[in-house]
Amino acid sequence: MQNYIIKNKEIQLTVSSLGAEIQSLIHNGRQRFWTGNPEFWAGKAPVLFPVCGRMRTKRYFYEGKEYQMPAHGFAKTIEFEPVEIKENEITFYLKWNEETLAIYPFKFEFYLTYKLENSTLKVTRKVLNHGENKMYFSLGSHESYLLEGKIEDYFLRFEKEEDFHSIVVDGDGLITDKFDNFGDNTNKLQVGYYLVKNDTAVFSNLNSRKVDLLRNNEKYASLTYDAPNFLIWTKENAPFVCLEPWFNLPDTNLSNKVLIEKPGMLTLEKGKTFISEYSITYY
């Protein structure tokens, strides 16, 4: 495990080779990332691949065979290789091997690039399918935003009006058929611990692809993303919030655990490439 630092005039970013996880982001002298105090959460920004969330009983079936899969996939616990390093940009690489094939029977390559442009962090994820069959996978981000002052000072402002009906998550981290209503026909959502009374706020198929994090009605950060599901997570009394665009959702508590029937999974034909991008701008 090794940390790598890239920077420009406004941002200094530290990334670990373990999971290609961001460890620190300093913007104009201020730390903007949660740095992993285990009192609340030892993570910072795990990379979610090849699934997001939990599988029912932590298992799934593919072509009749049962496999185990940890929550959020395995990428977060594997060493990535840095393959290109510039002053303001770094690309990490992960490839299938015998260990990954034992829990995920697909031959993949995964490239993850962090690039700094002024006050913006741009993230590009590229997945390649080197197998003979169609590949099933997903991607998600889990960045933490360090909150200065009281959490009640913060709002989310989405680019479009939404119905914020959060899917209730059960005690095993699986989604149910119940909902919490946090607002209708509005583009603003108060940040607060009330959102995670059922562990995580889970909003499926929102129309927005950009959200501003406001502090006392002024921009604190902006997130532009390409995934259809938006999750919000924190811990009671913790001074951070995680804003998480995901392509798939956790299994339901009644899931048959068949991978190809899992809602939201992306598919990639033999020899094809999938690219996903998102960016965070700090103010």
Short mmCIF file of C-alpha atoms in Angstrom, two decimals:
data_model
loop_
_atom_site.label_atom_id
_atom_site.label_comp_id
_atom_site.label_asym_id
_atom_site.label_seq_id
_atom_site.Cartn_x
_atom_site.Cartn_y
_atom_site.Cartn_z
CA MET A 1 0.00 0.00 0.00
CA GLN A 2 1.32 3.43 -0.95
CA ASN A 3 -0.10 6.94 -1.00
CA TYR A 4 0.23 9.15 -4.06
CA ILE A 5 -0.19 12.93 -4.18
CA ILE A 6 -1.29 15.02 -7.14
CA LYS A 7 -1.92 18.75 -7.00
CA ASN A 8 -2.53 22.00 -8.79
CA LYS A 9 -2.71 25.56 -7.49
CA GLU A 10 -6.00 24.97 -5.65
CA ILE A 11 -6.23 21.27 -4.71
CA GLN A 12 -3.91 18.69 -3.20
CA LEU A 13 -5.27 15.15 -3.50
CA THR A 14 -3.88 12.08 -1.71
CA VAL A 15 -4.90 8.63 -2.99
CA SER A 16 -3.97 5.20 -1.66
CA SER A 17 -3.08 2.31 -3.94
CA LEU A 18 -5.29 0.15 -1.69
CA GLY A 19 -8.67 0.34 -3.36
CA ALA A 20 -7.54 3.50 -5.21
CA GLU A 21 -9.31 5.30 -2.36
CA ILE A 22 -8.96 9.02 -1.76
CA GLN A 23 -7.38 9.73 1.63
CA SER A 24 -7.42 13.51 1.67
CA LEU A 25 -8.47 16.48 -0.44
CA ILE A 26 -7.21 19.90 0.58
CA HIS A 27 -8.75 22.85 -1.25
CA ASN A 28 -7.13 26.24 -0.75
CA GLY A 29 -5.66 25.12 2.56
CA ARG A 30 -8.86 23.51 3.94
CA GLN A 31 -9.43 19.79 4.35
CA ARG A 32 -12.62 18.89 2.51
CA PHE A 33 -12.68 15.11 2.97
CA TRP A 34 -13.54 13.03 5.99
CA THR A 35 -10.18 11.49 6.96
CA GLY A 36 -11.42 8.27 8.57
CA ASN A 37 -11.77 8.67 12.33
CA PRO A 38 -12.97 5.14 13.27
CA GLU A 39 -15.11 6.61 16.06
CA PHE A 40 -17.64 7.18 13.28
CA TRP A 41 -16.30 5.55 10.11
CA ALA A 42 -12.82 4.39 9.10
CA GLY A 43 -13.53 4.88 5.39
CA LYS A 44 -13.16 7.98 3.26
CA ALA A 45 -14.26 7.27 -0.30
CA PRO A 46 -14.36 3.56 -1.19
CA VAL A 47 -14.56 2.67 -4.88
CA LEU A 48 -17.65 0.52 -5.50
CA PHE A 49 -17.04 -2.23 -8.09
CA PRO A 50 -18.32 -4.62 -9.42
CA VAL A 51 -21.47 -4.08 -7.33
CA CYS A 52 -22.88 -1.38 -5.09
CA GLY A 53 -24.50 -2.19 -1.78
CA ARG A 54 -25.24 -5.61 -0.41
CA MET A 55 -26.21 -8.91 -1.98
CA ARG A 56 -28.83 -10.89 -0.08
CA THR A 57 -26.92 -13.30 2.23
CA LYS A 58 -23.74 -11.88 0.59
CA ARG A 59 -24.16 -14.40 -2.22
CA TYR A 60 -25.36 -14.51 -5.81
CA PHE A 61 -25.86 -17.02 -8.62
CA TYR A 62 -24.43 -16.89 -12.12
CA GLU A 63 -25.00 -19.71 -14.63
CA GLY A 64 -26.19 -21.93 -11.80
CA LYS A 65 -23.09 -21.50 -9.63
CA GLU A 66 -23.10 -19.71 -6.28
CA TYR A 67 -20.53 -17.02 -5.50
CA GLN A 68 -19.83 -14.82 -2.48
CA MET A 69 -19.61 -11.06 -2.81
CA PRO A 70 -18.81 -8.54 -0.04
CA ALA A 71 -20.81 -5.35 0.34
CA HIS A 72 -19.84 -2.79 -2.33
CA GLY A 73 -17.76 -5.37 -4.18
CA PHE A 74 -14.09 -6.25 -3.83
CA ALA A 75 -12.25 -3.34 -5.47
CA LYS A 76 -12.05 -1.44 -2.18
CA THR A 77 -9.84 -4.13 -0.62
CA ILE A 78 -7.47 -4.79 -3.54
CA GLU A 79 -4.19 -3.09 -4.47
CA PHE A 80 -4.46 -1.03 -7.64
CA GLU A 81 -1.43 -0.34 -9.82
CA PRO A 82 -0.65 3.29 -10.71
CA VAL A 83 -0.03 3.25 -14.47
CA GLU A 84 0.24 6.97 -15.26
CA ILE A 85 1.20 9.76 -12.90
CA LYS A 86 1.29 13.47 -13.76
CA GLU A 87 1.44 16.50 -11.51
CA ASN A 88 -2.35 16.95 -11.56
CA GLU A 89 -3.55 13.52 -12.73
CA ILE A 90 -3.17 9.85 -11.79
CA THR A 91 -4.59 6.65 -13.28
CA PHE A 92 -4.94 3.39 -11.35
CA TYR A 93 -5.42 -0.05 -12.88
CA LEU A 94 -7.01 -3.29 -11.71
CA LYS A 95 -7.21 -6.53 -13.71
CA TRP A 96 -8.93 -9.86 -13.18
CA ASN A 97 -6.89 -12.65 -11.63
CA GLU A 98 -7.51 -16.08 -10.15
CA GLU A 99 -8.63 -14.58 -6.84
CA THR A 100 -11.21 -12.29 -8.45
CA LEU A 101 -12.45 -15.09 -10.73
CA ALA A 102 -13.23 -17.15 -7.62
CA ILE A 103 -15.87 -14.61 -6.54
CA TYR A 104 -16.62 -12.81 -9.83
CA PRO A 105 -16.37 -14.96 -12.98
CA PHE A 106 -15.59 -12.19 -15.47
CA LYS A 107 -12.31 -11.16 -17.09
CA PHE A 108 -12.20 -7.40 -16.71
CA GLU A 109 -9.86 -4.44 -16.72
CA PHE A 110 -10.72 -1.40 -14.62
CA TYR A 111 -9.03 2.00 -15.03
CA LEU A 112 -9.70 4.80 -12.55
CA THR A 113 -8.40 8.31 -13.26
CA TYR A 114 -8.35 11.28 -10.88
CA LYS A 115 -7.67 14.64 -12.54
CA LEU A 116 -7.54 18.12 -11.01
CA GLU A 117 -8.73 21.13 -13.00
CA ASN A 118 -8.78 24.40 -11.01
CA SER A 119 -11.16 23.71 -8.07
CA THR A 120 -12.64 20.56 -9.63
CA LEU A 121 -11.84 16.89 -9.12
CA LYS A 122 -12.74 14.88 -12.23
CA VAL A 123 -13.07 11.11 -11.97
CA THR A 124 -13.16 8.78 -14.98
CA ARG A 125 -13.90 5.06 -14.67
CA LYS A 126 -13.25 2.76 -17.62
CA VAL A 127 -14.24 -0.92 -17.64
CA LEU A 128 -13.22 -3.40 -20.35
CA ASN A 129 -14.64 -6.89 -20.91
CA HIS A 130 -11.97 -9.42 -21.97
CA GLY A 131 -14.16 -12.46 -21.45
CA GLU A 132 -16.09 -14.53 -23.96
CA ASN A 133 -19.50 -13.76 -22.44
CA LYS A 134 -21.54 -10.69 -21.61
CA MET A 135 -20.24 -9.08 -18.42
CA TYR A 136 -22.52 -7.91 -15.59
CA PHE A 137 -21.20 -5.17 -13.31
CA SER A 138 -21.95 -1.88 -11.62
CA LEU A 139 -20.17 1.24 -10.41
CA GLY A 140 -20.77 3.63 -7.56
CA SER A 141 -19.03 6.44 -5.73
CA HIS A 142 -18.95 6.99 -1.96
CA GLU A 143 -17.09 10.29 -1.42
CA SER A 144 -17.31 11.91 1.98
CA TYR A 145 -17.81 15.64 2.44
CA LEU A 146 -16.38 17.09 5.64
CA LEU A 147 -18.94 19.45 7.17
CA GLU A 148 -17.79 22.62 8.88
CA GLY A 149 -20.17 23.82 11.59
CA LYS A 150 -23.60 22.27 12.17
CA ILE A 151 -25.11 19.72 9.80
CA GLU A 152 -28.36 21.72 9.92
CA ASP A 153 -26.56 24.53 8.04
CA TYR A 154 -26.46 22.39 4.88
CA PHE A 155 -28.94 21.81 2.06
CA LEU A 156 -28.81 19.88 -1.19
CA ARG A 157 -30.08 21.73 -4.27
CA PHE A 158 -30.74 19.46 -7.24
CA GLU A 159 -30.86 20.72 -10.81
CA LYS A 160 -34.46 19.52 -11.24
CA GLU A 161 -37.49 19.18 -9.03
CA GLU A 162 -37.81 15.67 -7.62
CA ASP A 163 -40.05 13.52 -5.46
CA PHE A 164 -37.72 12.51 -2.65
CA HIS A 165 -39.23 9.15 -1.74
CA SER A 166 -36.46 7.17 -0.09
CA ILE A 167 -36.58 3.37 -0.26
CA VAL A 168 -36.43 2.00 3.27
CA VAL A 169 -33.42 -0.24 3.96
CA ASP A 170 -33.77 -3.11 6.43
CA GLY A 171 -31.31 -4.15 9.13
CA ASP A 172 -29.31 -6.25 6.65
CA GLY A 173 -28.80 -3.35 4.26
CA LEU A 174 -31.39 -4.67 1.78
CA ILE A 175 -34.13 -2.58 0.21
CA THR A 176 -37.76 -3.14 1.08
CA ASP A 177 -41.11 -2.16 -0.46
CA LYS A 178 -41.52 0.72 2.00
CA PHE A 179 -40.70 4.41 1.50
CA ASP A 180 -39.95 7.50 3.56
CA ASN A 181 -41.26 10.70 2.00
CA PHE A 182 -38.77 13.56 2.38
CA GLY A 183 -40.53 15.93 -0.02
CA ASP A 184 -42.47 16.24 -3.28
CA ASN A 185 -41.95 18.48 -6.31
CA THR A 186 -38.93 20.26 -4.86
CA ASN A 187 -35.27 20.61 -5.72
CA LYS A 188 -34.05 21.22 -2.16
CA LEU A 189 -33.38 18.70 0.57
CA GLN A 190 -32.25 19.53 4.09
CA VAL A 191 -29.13 17.61 5.11
CA GLY A 192 -29.55 16.00 8.50
CA TYR A 193 -29.35 12.85 10.54
CA TYR A 194 -33.09 12.30 10.01
CA LEU A 195 -32.22 11.12 6.48
CA VAL A 196 -30.37 8.07 7.83
CA LYS A 197 -32.87 6.91 10.45
CA ASN A 198 -33.05 3.72 8.35
CA ASP A 199 -29.28 3.65 7.75
CA THR A 200 -29.25 5.24 4.28
CA ALA A 201 -31.47 7.50 2.19
CA VAL A 202 -31.99 5.73 -1.15
CA PHE A 203 -33.46 7.69 -4.05
CA SER A 204 -34.05 5.65 -7.19
CA ASN A 205 -34.13 6.98 -10.75
CA LEU A 206 -33.87 10.70 -10.06
CA ASN A 207 -33.93 12.98 -13.10
CA SER A 208 -31.18 15.28 -11.84
CA ARG A 209 -27.54 14.72 -12.75
CA LYS A 210 -26.16 17.64 -10.78
CA VAL A 211 -26.51 18.67 -7.14
CA ASP A 212 -25.10 21.56 -5.13
CA LEU A 213 -24.21 21.17 -1.46
CA LEU A 214 -25.08 24.53 0.14
CA ARG A 215 -23.92 25.88 3.47
CA ASN A 216 -26.04 28.77 4.72
CA ASN A 217 -27.36 29.18 1.16
CA GLU A 218 -23.88 29.50 -0.33
CA LYS A 219 -22.23 26.86 -2.52
CA TYR A 220 -19.95 24.54 -0.57
CA ALA A 221 -19.48 21.87 -3.25
CA SER A 222 -21.13 20.71 -6.49
CA LEU A 223 -21.40 17.16 -7.80
CA THR A 224 -22.08 16.26 -11.43
CA TYR A 225 -22.71 12.56 -12.11
CA ASP A 226 -24.11 10.05 -14.60
CA ALA A 227 -25.74 7.34 -12.45
CA PRO A 228 -29.53 7.12 -11.95
CA ASN A 229 -29.62 6.36 -8.21
CA PHE A 230 -28.58 8.78 -5.48
CA LEU A 231 -27.84 7.73 -1.90
CA ILE A 232 -27.07 9.81 1.18
CA TRP A 233 -25.31 8.38 4.20
CA THR A 234 -23.73 9.52 7.43
CA LYS A 235 -23.54 8.47 11.07
CA GLU A 236 -25.40 10.05 13.97
CA ASN A 237 -23.43 13.10 15.17
CA ALA A 238 -20.70 12.57 12.56
CA PRO A 239 -19.29 15.74 10.91
CA PHE A 240 -19.56 14.44 7.35
CA VAL A 241 -22.04 13.35 4.73
CA CYS A 242 -21.54 10.94 1.84
CA LEU A 243 -23.24 11.73 -1.47
CA GLU A 244 -23.32 8.55 -3.54
CA PRO A 245 -24.44 8.14 -7.16
CA TRP A 246 -24.86 4.40 -7.90
CA PHE A 247 -25.85 2.50 -11.04
CA ASN A 248 -27.47 -0.42 -9.19
CA LEU A 249 -29.24 -0.66 -5.86
CA PRO A 250 -28.77 -3.20 -3.04
CA ASP A 251 -30.66 -6.45 -3.35
CA THR A 252 -34.23 -6.53 -2.12
CA ASN A 253 -34.97 -8.57 0.95
CA LEU A 254 -36.83 -11.02 -1.33
CA SER A 255 -34.18 -11.23 -4.07
CA ASN A 256 -33.64 -14.55 -5.84
CA LYS A 257 -29.91 -13.59 -5.94
CA VAL A 258 -29.59 -14.30 -9.69
CA LEU A 259 -26.99 -11.83 -11.00
CA ILE A 260 -28.45 -11.33 -14.48
CA GLU A 261 -31.84 -10.45 -12.95
CA LYS A 262 -30.43 -7.91 -10.47
CA PRO A 263 -31.97 -4.48 -11.25
CA GLY A 264 -29.61 -1.74 -12.34
CA MET A 265 -26.69 -3.94 -13.32
CA LEU A 266 -24.76 -2.73 -16.36
CA THR A 267 -23.90 -5.11 -19.18
CA LEU A 268 -20.87 -5.13 -21.43
CA GLU A 269 -20.41 -7.30 -24.49
CA LYS A 270 -17.17 -9.13 -25.28
CA GLY A 271 -14.38 -6.75 -26.23
CA LYS A 272 -16.39 -3.62 -25.40
CA THR A 273 -15.57 -0.70 -23.09
CA PHE A 274 -17.77 1.27 -20.69
CA ILE A 275 -16.82 4.77 -19.51
CA SER A 276 -18.40 6.68 -16.63
CA GLU A 277 -17.46 10.16 -15.41
CA TYR A 278 -18.32 12.41 -12.50
CA SER A 279 -16.83 15.55 -11.00
CA ILE A 280 -16.81 17.48 -7.73
CA THR A 281 -16.18 21.22 -7.57
CA TYR A 282 -15.26 22.91 -4.30
CA TYR A 283 -15.95 26.52 -3.27
#
